[in-house]
């Protein structure tokens, strides 16, 4: 594997394909905020402003500004999005709506705490980029809303009743591990250190099932796994792999070497479990015991799953030095780059069928925005550079 | 086309494959109610009791008892399910929960009025089978709950806010057209005649778009279509086709010959629009203008879509006498029977990818139960018999 050429490929895709696509098409110059429902060529097919998707763009452009190049036009995009979202996005109790319409009027209730999570990340990245205290204030406010809601994340929109059993969802804790990293880095605070450490502990000790070597999406609130239900058996390899590079990032930063070997093993286990040995790529949803899935799209291949798996492979390769992660990266890299990039209009397709053929040509949607792909390209570039420097030093 | 042999094929599948599969596997003799999450061989992979799925079994076994054969074991299954659901299924305000756990404890809140709809249908079919007044009382109660909730169907679980625009959903009105038919037939009442006529009018006059020749899933509450949003452009050919045989059934019964030609044209339009000309079969979700779909599973081929399309083709063929509906039936019949039946364990697969390969081997799930398939086989048999008798009379 030629690391230098791989770095060039990742850098080039980020700088000359993905960033320009969004820079050119996502900004709503009339009302503020962003268009995220973008067709293959960047044309807008729906103007709803989903807050997860909006705040992730703020986060990503601000982060590119602080890590890649200090280009004013990137910062401006982030700042203008922030202004729109901070003005229109917040409901009465301080939590962010799920969606606004184009003009900024509330379109969907604040039923998801991930809106608050991505608001905190976006605002924190802007504070790092500018030092402006109002971004720090917004990041703290959104973070505190996230933490306050964590125990009952869906609030009055919760449909589960006690007969279903109380479950905890991996998503809420894995994202907190990342959110804690981002806030500590951007705000230079240790205010959320305890909450972050708790989340890291939850993910590594409670959601991982050592017997089956998988990370579950849901565990019983009181502890343990519910292998008699579909929800209890559900495994999302992409989520597990994403959470494991969050853990490796945390472990490296905090000198928690005890976590590194474990997280690397989990990454390898999840990769082996999630791999489609017939058509290649990673499945979206799986059943830990091979029973039927309720999700119709379980066997589809999604861009973000592959972005996160690539980051996880490189983190594990660099931190463990084990060759199996080089192999994992090379296998995933080959499949991903063969199937996802759009040779005609740039950016990547998001949704492929099991065979790797695109089922959708959209570049942005209700769940796809300027986030997993640019973050993946950026972080893979960073990890590859570190590997390359070590190679040359040796 | 040999109608007599086709009848034999439909009858045989219903009586010797589909009914025995559910009769053998769905009854929970320990707690009451049914298992509906059944794997390929009938084994149970989750014991949650989803009320739509439960009540549809009551309806179907009671209906088979009154229409096919008066077999006591079928009636017993329906009666025992009713007892369980009437005892445990109802929330404080009289609406039915979305799900119970195996023991009958509430597991998911009553956020869906379709639970009430299928309760009304199940109880009404049992009244027709037995004449027992308690079933009529339950049917009336559930029907009144349905009608009462129709204006705000999701109640306090509604996530939409005014910025999204107020929309009406086809599902709520098309099902009322059918529900009205079933209640009039089973309860021998004209109490719901006005509500049924309104629903028929809504479906045929407001959800159909004459310019694009499609039936929309959502229309603006104040009238008209929202072609700027994904939800506004969404077309579900299976829903449209199902609603059209409801309309034909209604038109025939009420001598509304004015509706017959229109509904037949809609059926043909939806068939042409929904057909996958590359791999065959009907798509699940479509965008009226060919823009991207937010639903990942839009190109999958679902059993119920094909069951409903077959019924619609036969109704249209019989009532219009037009040969294009014979062709439609033969094309659909060939594709459906080639891909859905499970040759090894009986019953049908529910979910195929675009190519027609099963993505799931389950026979029952959160959305698949003993309903569309047996109803489809039963009604196709009835329509084919009527066509055959007319043939012989001529």
mmCIF file with all atom_site columns, C-alpha atoms in Angstrom, chain B residues 33-177:
data_model
loop_
_atom_site.group_PDB
_atom_site.id
_atom_site.type_symbol
_atom_site.label_atom_id
_atom_site.label_alt_id
_atom_site.label_comp_id
_atom_site.label_asym_id
_atom_site.label_entity_id
_atom_site.label_seq_id
_atom_site.pdbx_PDB_ins_code
_atom_site.Cartn_x
_atom_site.Cartn_y
_atom_site.Cartn_z
_atom_site.occupancy
_atom_site.B_iso_or_equiv
_atom_site.pdbx_formal_charge
_atom_site.auth_seq_id
_atom_site.auth_comp_id
_atom_site.auth_asym_id
_atom_site.auth_atom_id
_atom_site.pdbx_PDB_model_num
ATOM 1   C CA . UNK B 1 33  ? -53.686 -13.565 21.361 1.00 0.00 ? 33  UNK B CA 1
ATOM 2   C CA . UNK B 1 34  ? -51.321 -14.430 18.549 1.00 0.00 ? 34  UNK B CA 1
ATOM 3   C CA . UNK B 1 35  ? -47.714 -14.735 17.612 1.00 0.00 ? 35  UNK B CA 1
ATOM 4   C CA . UNK B 1 36  ? -47.236 -12.788 14.399 1.00 0.00 ? 36  UNK B CA 1
ATOM 5   C CA . UNK B 1 37  ? -43.453 -12.523 14.222 1.00 0.00 ? 37  UNK B CA 1
ATOM 6   C CA . UNK B 1 38  ? -42.946 -15.878 12.556 1.00 0.00 ? 38  UNK B CA 1
ATOM 7   C CA . UNK B 1 39  ? -39.793 -17.000 10.813 1.00 0.00 ? 39  UNK B CA 1
ATOM 8   C CA . UNK B 1 40  ? -39.730 -18.936 7.559  1.00 0.00 ? 40  UNK B CA 1
ATOM 9   C CA . UNK B 1 41  ? -40.646 -22.236 9.238  1.00 0.00 ? 41  UNK B CA 1
ATOM 10  C CA . UNK B 1 42  ? -43.216 -20.702 11.595 1.00 0.00 ? 42  UNK B CA 1
ATOM 11  C CA . UNK B 1 43  ? -40.944 -20.429 14.623 1.00 0.00 ? 43  UNK B CA 1
ATOM 12  C CA . UNK B 1 44  ? -41.451 -17.355 16.783 1.00 0.00 ? 44  UNK B CA 1
ATOM 13  C CA . UNK B 1 45  ? -38.644 -14.763 16.740 1.00 0.00 ? 45  UNK B CA 1
ATOM 14  C CA . UNK B 1 46  ? -40.324 -12.056 18.851 1.00 0.00 ? 46  UNK B CA 1
ATOM 15  C CA . UNK B 1 47  ? -43.455 -12.241 21.003 1.00 0.00 ? 47  UNK B CA 1
ATOM 16  C CA . UNK B 1 48  ? -44.573 -8.596  20.826 1.00 0.00 ? 48  UNK B CA 1
ATOM 17  C CA . UNK B 1 49  ? -48.271 -8.340  20.026 1.00 0.00 ? 49  UNK B CA 1
ATOM 18  C CA . UNK B 1 50  ? -48.831 -5.514  17.557 1.00 0.00 ? 50  UNK B CA 1
ATOM 19  C CA . UNK B 1 51  ? -52.516 -4.637  17.570 1.00 0.00 ? 51  UNK B CA 1
ATOM 20  C CA . UNK B 1 52  ? -52.904 -4.054  13.818 1.00 0.00 ? 52  UNK B CA 1
ATOM 21  C CA . UNK B 1 53  ? -51.484 -7.495  13.232 1.00 0.00 ? 53  UNK B CA 1
ATOM 22  C CA . UNK B 1 54  ? -53.542 -9.116  16.011 1.00 0.00 ? 54  UNK B CA 1
ATOM 23  C CA . UNK B 1 55  ? -56.922 -7.706  15.009 1.00 0.00 ? 55  UNK B CA 1
ATOM 24  C CA . UNK B 1 56  ? -56.340 -8.532  11.370 1.00 0.00 ? 56  UNK B CA 1
ATOM 25  C CA . UNK B 1 57  ? -56.068 -12.205 12.328 1.00 0.00 ? 57  UNK B CA 1
ATOM 26  C CA . UNK B 1 58  ? -59.391 -11.995 14.177 1.00 0.00 ? 58  UNK B CA 1
ATOM 27  C CA . UNK B 1 59  ? -60.926 -10.420 11.080 1.00 0.00 ? 59  UNK B CA 1
ATOM 28  C CA . UNK B 1 60  ? -59.447 -12.933 8.686  1.00 0.00 ? 60  UNK B CA 1
ATOM 29  C CA . UNK B 1 61  ? -60.330 -16.146 10.519 1.00 0.00 ? 61  UNK B CA 1
ATOM 30  C CA . UNK B 1 62  ? -63.859 -14.873 11.214 1.00 0.00 ? 62  UNK B CA 1
ATOM 31  C CA . UNK B 1 63  ? -64.227 -13.877 7.550  1.00 0.00 ? 63  UNK B CA 1
ATOM 32  C CA . UNK B 1 64  ? -62.971 -17.232 6.288  1.00 0.00 ? 64  UNK B CA 1
ATOM 33  C CA . UNK B 1 65  ? -65.541 -18.860 8.564  1.00 0.00 ? 65  UNK B CA 1
ATOM 34  C CA . UNK B 1 66  ? -68.402 -16.892 7.020  1.00 0.00 ? 66  UNK B CA 1
ATOM 35  C CA . UNK B 1 67  ? -67.246 -17.018 3.403  1.00 0.00 ? 67  UNK B CA 1
ATOM 36  C CA . UNK B 1 68  ? -65.172 -20.132 2.779  1.00 0.00 ? 68  UNK B CA 1
ATOM 37  C CA . UNK B 1 69  ? -66.097 -22.906 5.171  1.00 0.00 ? 69  UNK B CA 1
ATOM 38  C CA . UNK B 1 70  ? -67.833 -22.880 8.543  1.00 0.00 ? 70  UNK B CA 1
ATOM 39  C CA . UNK B 1 71  ? -64.940 -24.596 10.293 1.00 0.00 ? 71  UNK B CA 1
ATOM 40  C CA . UNK B 1 72  ? -65.241 -24.320 14.050 1.00 0.00 ? 72  UNK B CA 1
ATOM 41  C CA . UNK B 1 73  ? -61.492 -24.267 14.609 1.00 0.00 ? 73  UNK B CA 1
ATOM 42  C CA . UNK B 1 74  ? -61.233 -21.046 12.560 1.00 0.00 ? 74  UNK B CA 1
ATOM 43  C CA . UNK B 1 75  ? -63.986 -19.402 14.548 1.00 0.00 ? 75  UNK B CA 1
ATOM 44  C CA . UNK B 1 76  ? -62.344 -20.503 17.791 1.00 0.00 ? 76  UNK B CA 1
ATOM 45  C CA . UNK B 1 77  ? -59.067 -18.857 16.827 1.00 0.00 ? 77  UNK B CA 1
ATOM 46  C CA . UNK B 1 78  ? -60.862 -15.582 16.111 1.00 0.00 ? 78  UNK B CA 1
ATOM 47  C CA . UNK B 1 79  ? -62.919 -15.713 19.328 1.00 0.00 ? 79  UNK B CA 1
ATOM 48  C CA . UNK B 1 80  ? -59.922 -16.451 21.533 1.00 0.00 ? 80  UNK B CA 1
ATOM 49  C CA . UNK B 1 81  ? -57.961 -13.589 19.978 1.00 0.00 ? 81  UNK B CA 1
ATOM 50  C CA . UNK B 1 82  ? -60.903 -11.252 20.492 1.00 0.00 ? 82  UNK B CA 1
ATOM 51  C CA . UNK B 1 83  ? -61.140 -12.164 24.170 1.00 0.00 ? 83  UNK B CA 1
ATOM 52  C CA . UNK B 1 84  ? -57.477 -11.396 24.760 1.00 0.00 ? 84  UNK B CA 1
ATOM 53  C CA . UNK B 1 85  ? -57.499 -8.128  22.793 1.00 0.00 ? 85  UNK B CA 1
ATOM 54  C CA . UNK B 1 86  ? -60.751 -6.807  24.259 1.00 0.00 ? 86  UNK B CA 1
ATOM 55  C CA . UNK B 1 87  ? -59.478 -7.542  27.766 1.00 0.00 ? 87  UNK B CA 1
ATOM 56  C CA . UNK B 1 88  ? -55.949 -6.155  27.477 1.00 0.00 ? 88  UNK B CA 1
ATOM 57  C CA . UNK B 1 89  ? -55.760 -4.051  24.341 1.00 0.00 ? 89  UNK B CA 1
ATOM 58  C CA . UNK B 1 90  ? -57.671 -0.918  25.218 1.00 0.00 ? 90  UNK B CA 1
ATOM 59  C CA . UNK B 1 91  ? -56.207 2.246   26.715 1.00 0.00 ? 91  UNK B CA 1
ATOM 60  C CA . UNK B 1 92  ? -58.056 4.552   29.088 1.00 0.00 ? 92  UNK B CA 1
ATOM 61  C CA . UNK B 1 93  ? -59.766 6.631   26.411 1.00 0.00 ? 93  UNK B CA 1
ATOM 62  C CA . UNK B 1 94  ? -61.002 3.572   24.535 1.00 0.00 ? 94  UNK B CA 1
ATOM 63  C CA . UNK B 1 95  ? -58.406 3.591   21.757 1.00 0.00 ? 95  UNK B CA 1
ATOM 64  C CA . UNK B 1 96  ? -56.295 0.516   21.211 1.00 0.00 ? 96  UNK B CA 1
ATOM 65  C CA . UNK B 1 97  ? -52.612 0.374   22.083 1.00 0.00 ? 97  UNK B CA 1
ATOM 66  C CA . UNK B 1 98  ? -50.139 -0.058  19.260 1.00 0.00 ? 98  UNK B CA 1
ATOM 67  C CA . UNK B 1 99  ? -48.567 -3.072  20.963 1.00 0.00 ? 99  UNK B CA 1
ATOM 68  C CA . UNK B 1 100 ? -48.801 -5.323  24.000 1.00 0.00 ? 100 UNK B CA 1
ATOM 69  C CA . UNK B 1 101 ? -46.156 -7.666  25.283 1.00 0.00 ? 101 UNK B CA 1
ATOM 70  C CA . UNK B 1 102 ? -46.795 -11.384 25.252 1.00 0.00 ? 102 UNK B CA 1
ATOM 71  C CA . UNK B 1 103 ? -48.638 -11.305 28.578 1.00 0.00 ? 103 UNK B CA 1
ATOM 72  C CA . UNK B 1 104 ? -50.915 -8.487  27.418 1.00 0.00 ? 104 UNK B CA 1
ATOM 73  C CA . UNK B 1 105 ? -49.264 -5.586  29.223 1.00 0.00 ? 105 UNK B CA 1
ATOM 74  C CA . UNK B 1 106 ? -49.184 -2.297  27.273 1.00 0.00 ? 106 UNK B CA 1
ATOM 75  C CA . UNK B 1 107 ? -45.908 -2.059  25.356 1.00 0.00 ? 107 UNK B CA 1
ATOM 76  C CA . UNK B 1 108 ? -46.515 0.808   22.931 1.00 0.00 ? 108 UNK B CA 1
ATOM 77  C CA . UNK B 1 109 ? -48.837 3.783   23.237 1.00 0.00 ? 109 UNK B CA 1
ATOM 78  C CA . UNK B 1 110 ? -52.100 4.088   21.248 1.00 0.00 ? 110 UNK B CA 1
ATOM 79  C CA . UNK B 1 111 ? -50.651 6.462   18.668 1.00 0.00 ? 111 UNK B CA 1
ATOM 80  C CA . UNK B 1 112 ? -52.148 4.797   15.595 1.00 0.00 ? 112 UNK B CA 1
ATOM 81  C CA . UNK B 1 113 ? -55.839 4.905   14.722 1.00 0.00 ? 113 UNK B CA 1
ATOM 82  C CA . UNK B 1 114 ? -55.361 1.881   12.499 1.00 0.00 ? 114 UNK B CA 1
ATOM 83  C CA . UNK B 1 115 ? -55.393 -0.214  15.673 1.00 0.00 ? 115 UNK B CA 1
ATOM 84  C CA . UNK B 1 116 ? -58.986 0.980   16.163 1.00 0.00 ? 116 UNK B CA 1
ATOM 85  C CA . UNK B 1 117 ? -59.801 0.413   12.504 1.00 0.00 ? 117 UNK B CA 1
ATOM 86  C CA . UNK B 1 118 ? -58.735 -3.218  12.537 1.00 0.00 ? 118 UNK B CA 1
ATOM 87  C CA . UNK B 1 119 ? -60.434 -3.780  15.898 1.00 0.00 ? 119 UNK B CA 1
ATOM 88  C CA . UNK B 1 120 ? -63.698 -2.601  14.345 1.00 0.00 ? 120 UNK B CA 1
ATOM 89  C CA . UNK B 1 121 ? -63.215 -4.897  11.338 1.00 0.00 ? 121 UNK B CA 1
ATOM 90  C CA . UNK B 1 122 ? -62.309 -7.912  13.485 1.00 0.00 ? 122 UNK B CA 1
ATOM 91  C CA . UNK B 1 123 ? -65.219 -7.457  15.885 1.00 0.00 ? 123 UNK B CA 1
ATOM 92  C CA . UNK B 1 124 ? -67.667 -6.844  13.020 1.00 0.00 ? 124 UNK B CA 1
ATOM 93  C CA . UNK B 1 125 ? -66.592 -10.028 11.237 1.00 0.00 ? 125 UNK B CA 1
ATOM 94  C CA . UNK B 1 126 ? -67.141 -11.956 14.473 1.00 0.00 ? 126 UNK B CA 1
ATOM 95  C CA . UNK B 1 127 ? -70.631 -10.502 14.801 1.00 0.00 ? 127 UNK B CA 1
ATOM 96  C CA . UNK B 1 128 ? -71.424 -11.679 11.293 1.00 0.00 ? 128 UNK B CA 1
ATOM 97  C CA . UNK B 1 129 ? -70.081 -15.133 12.173 1.00 0.00 ? 129 UNK B CA 1
ATOM 98  C CA . UNK B 1 130 ? -71.930 -15.507 15.473 1.00 0.00 ? 130 UNK B CA 1
ATOM 99  C CA . UNK B 1 131 ? -74.657 -12.878 15.890 1.00 0.00 ? 131 UNK B CA 1
ATOM 100 C CA . UNK B 1 132 ? -73.341 -12.238 19.389 1.00 0.00 ? 132 UNK B CA 1
ATOM 101 C CA . UNK B 1 133 ? -74.152 -8.653  20.374 1.00 0.00 ? 133 UNK B CA 1
ATOM 102 C CA . UNK B 1 134 ? -70.949 -8.078  22.331 1.00 0.00 ? 134 UNK B CA 1
ATOM 103 C CA . UNK B 1 135 ? -69.017 -8.196  19.067 1.00 0.00 ? 135 UNK B CA 1
ATOM 104 C CA . UNK B 1 136 ? -71.317 -5.607  17.533 1.00 0.00 ? 136 UNK B CA 1
ATOM 105 C CA . UNK B 1 137 ? -70.863 -3.376  20.588 1.00 0.00 ? 137 UNK B CA 1
ATOM 106 C CA . UNK B 1 138 ? -67.095 -3.633  20.270 1.00 0.00 ? 138 UNK B CA 1
ATOM 107 C CA . UNK B 1 139 ? -67.187 -2.939  16.523 1.00 0.00 ? 139 UNK B CA 1
ATOM 108 C CA . UNK B 1 140 ? -69.312 0.170   17.072 1.00 0.00 ? 140 UNK B CA 1
ATOM 109 C CA . UNK B 1 141 ? -67.088 1.369   19.896 1.00 0.00 ? 141 UNK B CA 1
ATOM 110 C CA . UNK B 1 142 ? -63.872 0.957   17.887 1.00 0.00 ? 142 UNK B CA 1
ATOM 111 C CA . UNK B 1 143 ? -65.457 2.511   14.804 1.00 0.00 ? 143 UNK B CA 1
ATOM 112 C CA . UNK B 1 144 ? -66.557 5.538   16.774 1.00 0.00 ? 144 UNK B CA 1
ATOM 113 C CA . UNK B 1 145 ? -63.072 5.866   18.232 1.00 0.00 ? 145 UNK B CA 1
ATOM 114 C CA . UNK B 1 146 ? -61.660 5.765   14.702 1.00 0.00 ? 146 UNK B CA 1
ATOM 115 C CA . UNK B 1 147 ? -64.050 8.439   13.462 1.00 0.00 ? 147 UNK B CA 1
ATOM 116 C CA . UNK B 1 148 ? -63.496 10.614  16.523 1.00 0.00 ? 148 UNK B CA 1
ATOM 117 C CA . UNK B 1 149 ? -59.700 10.522  16.027 1.00 0.00 ? 149 UNK B CA 1
ATOM 118 C CA . UNK B 1 150 ? -59.746 11.012  12.260 1.00 0.00 ? 150 UNK B CA 1
ATOM 119 C CA . UNK B 1 151 ? -59.179 14.761  12.422 1.00 0.00 ? 151 UNK B CA 1
ATOM 120 C CA . UNK B 1 152 ? -56.044 14.440  14.567 1.00 0.00 ? 152 UNK B CA 1
ATOM 121 C CA . UNK B 1 153 ? -55.059 10.843  14.012 1.00 0.00 ? 153 UNK B CA 1
ATOM 122 C CA . UNK B 1 154 ? -51.762 10.859  15.923 1.00 0.00 ? 154 UNK B CA 1
ATOM 123 C CA . UNK B 1 155 ? -53.124 12.843  18.874 1.00 0.00 ? 155 UNK B CA 1
ATOM 124 C CA . UNK B 1 156 ? -50.453 13.834  21.348 1.00 0.00 ? 156 UNK B CA 1
ATOM 125 C CA . UNK B 1 157 ? -47.844 11.835  19.458 1.00 0.00 ? 157 UNK B CA 1
ATOM 126 C CA . UNK B 1 158 ? -48.078 14.165  16.480 1.00 0.00 ? 158 UNK B CA 1
ATOM 127 C CA . UNK B 1 159 ? -44.652 15.554  15.588 1.00 0.00 ? 159 UNK B CA 1
ATOM 128 C CA . UNK B 1 160 ? -45.671 17.874  12.755 1.00 0.00 ? 160 UNK B CA 1
ATOM 129 C CA . UNK B 1 161 ? -45.959 21.581  13.522 1.00 0.00 ? 161 UNK B CA 1
ATOM 130 C CA . UNK B 1 162 ? -47.718 24.269  11.488 1.00 0.00 ? 162 UNK B CA 1
ATOM 131 C CA . UNK B 1 163 ? -44.539 25.225  9.591  1.00 0.00 ? 163 UNK B CA 1
ATOM 132 C CA . UNK B 1 164 ? -44.745 21.918  7.789  1.00 0.00 ? 164 UNK B CA 1
ATOM 133 C CA . UNK B 1 165 ? -48.170 22.659  6.366  1.00 0.00 ? 165 UNK B CA 1
ATOM 134 C CA . UNK B 1 166 ? -51.205 20.558  7.262  1.00 0.00 ? 166 UNK B CA 1
ATOM 135 C CA . UNK B 1 167 ? -51.604 17.414  5.208  1.00 0.00 ? 167 UNK B CA 1
ATOM 136 C CA . UNK B 1 168 ? -54.144 14.650  4.930  1.00 0.00 ? 168 UNK B CA 1
ATOM 137 C CA . UNK B 1 169 ? -52.978 11.059  4.437  1.00 0.00 ? 169 UNK B CA 1
ATOM 138 C CA . UNK B 1 170 ? -54.566 8.734   1.875  1.00 0.00 ? 170 UNK B CA 1
ATOM 139 C CA . UNK B 1 171 ? -54.324 5.781   4.281  1.00 0.00 ? 171 UNK B CA 1
ATOM 140 C CA . UNK B 1 172 ? -56.837 7.226   6.723  1.00 0.00 ? 172 UNK B CA 1
ATOM 141 C CA . UNK B 1 173 ? -59.506 7.750   4.054  1.00 0.00 ? 173 UNK B CA 1
ATOM 142 C CA . UNK B 1 174 ? -58.981 4.749   1.826  1.00 0.00 ? 174 UNK B CA 1
ATOM 143 C CA . UNK B 1 175 ? -59.178 2.436   4.828  1.00 0.00 ? 175 UNK B CA 1
ATOM 144 C CA . UNK B 1 176 ? -62.397 4.122   5.907  1.00 0.00 ? 176 UNK B CA 1
ATOM 145 C CA . UNK B 1 177 ? -63.904 3.323   2.515  1.00 0.00 ? 177 UNK B CA 1
#
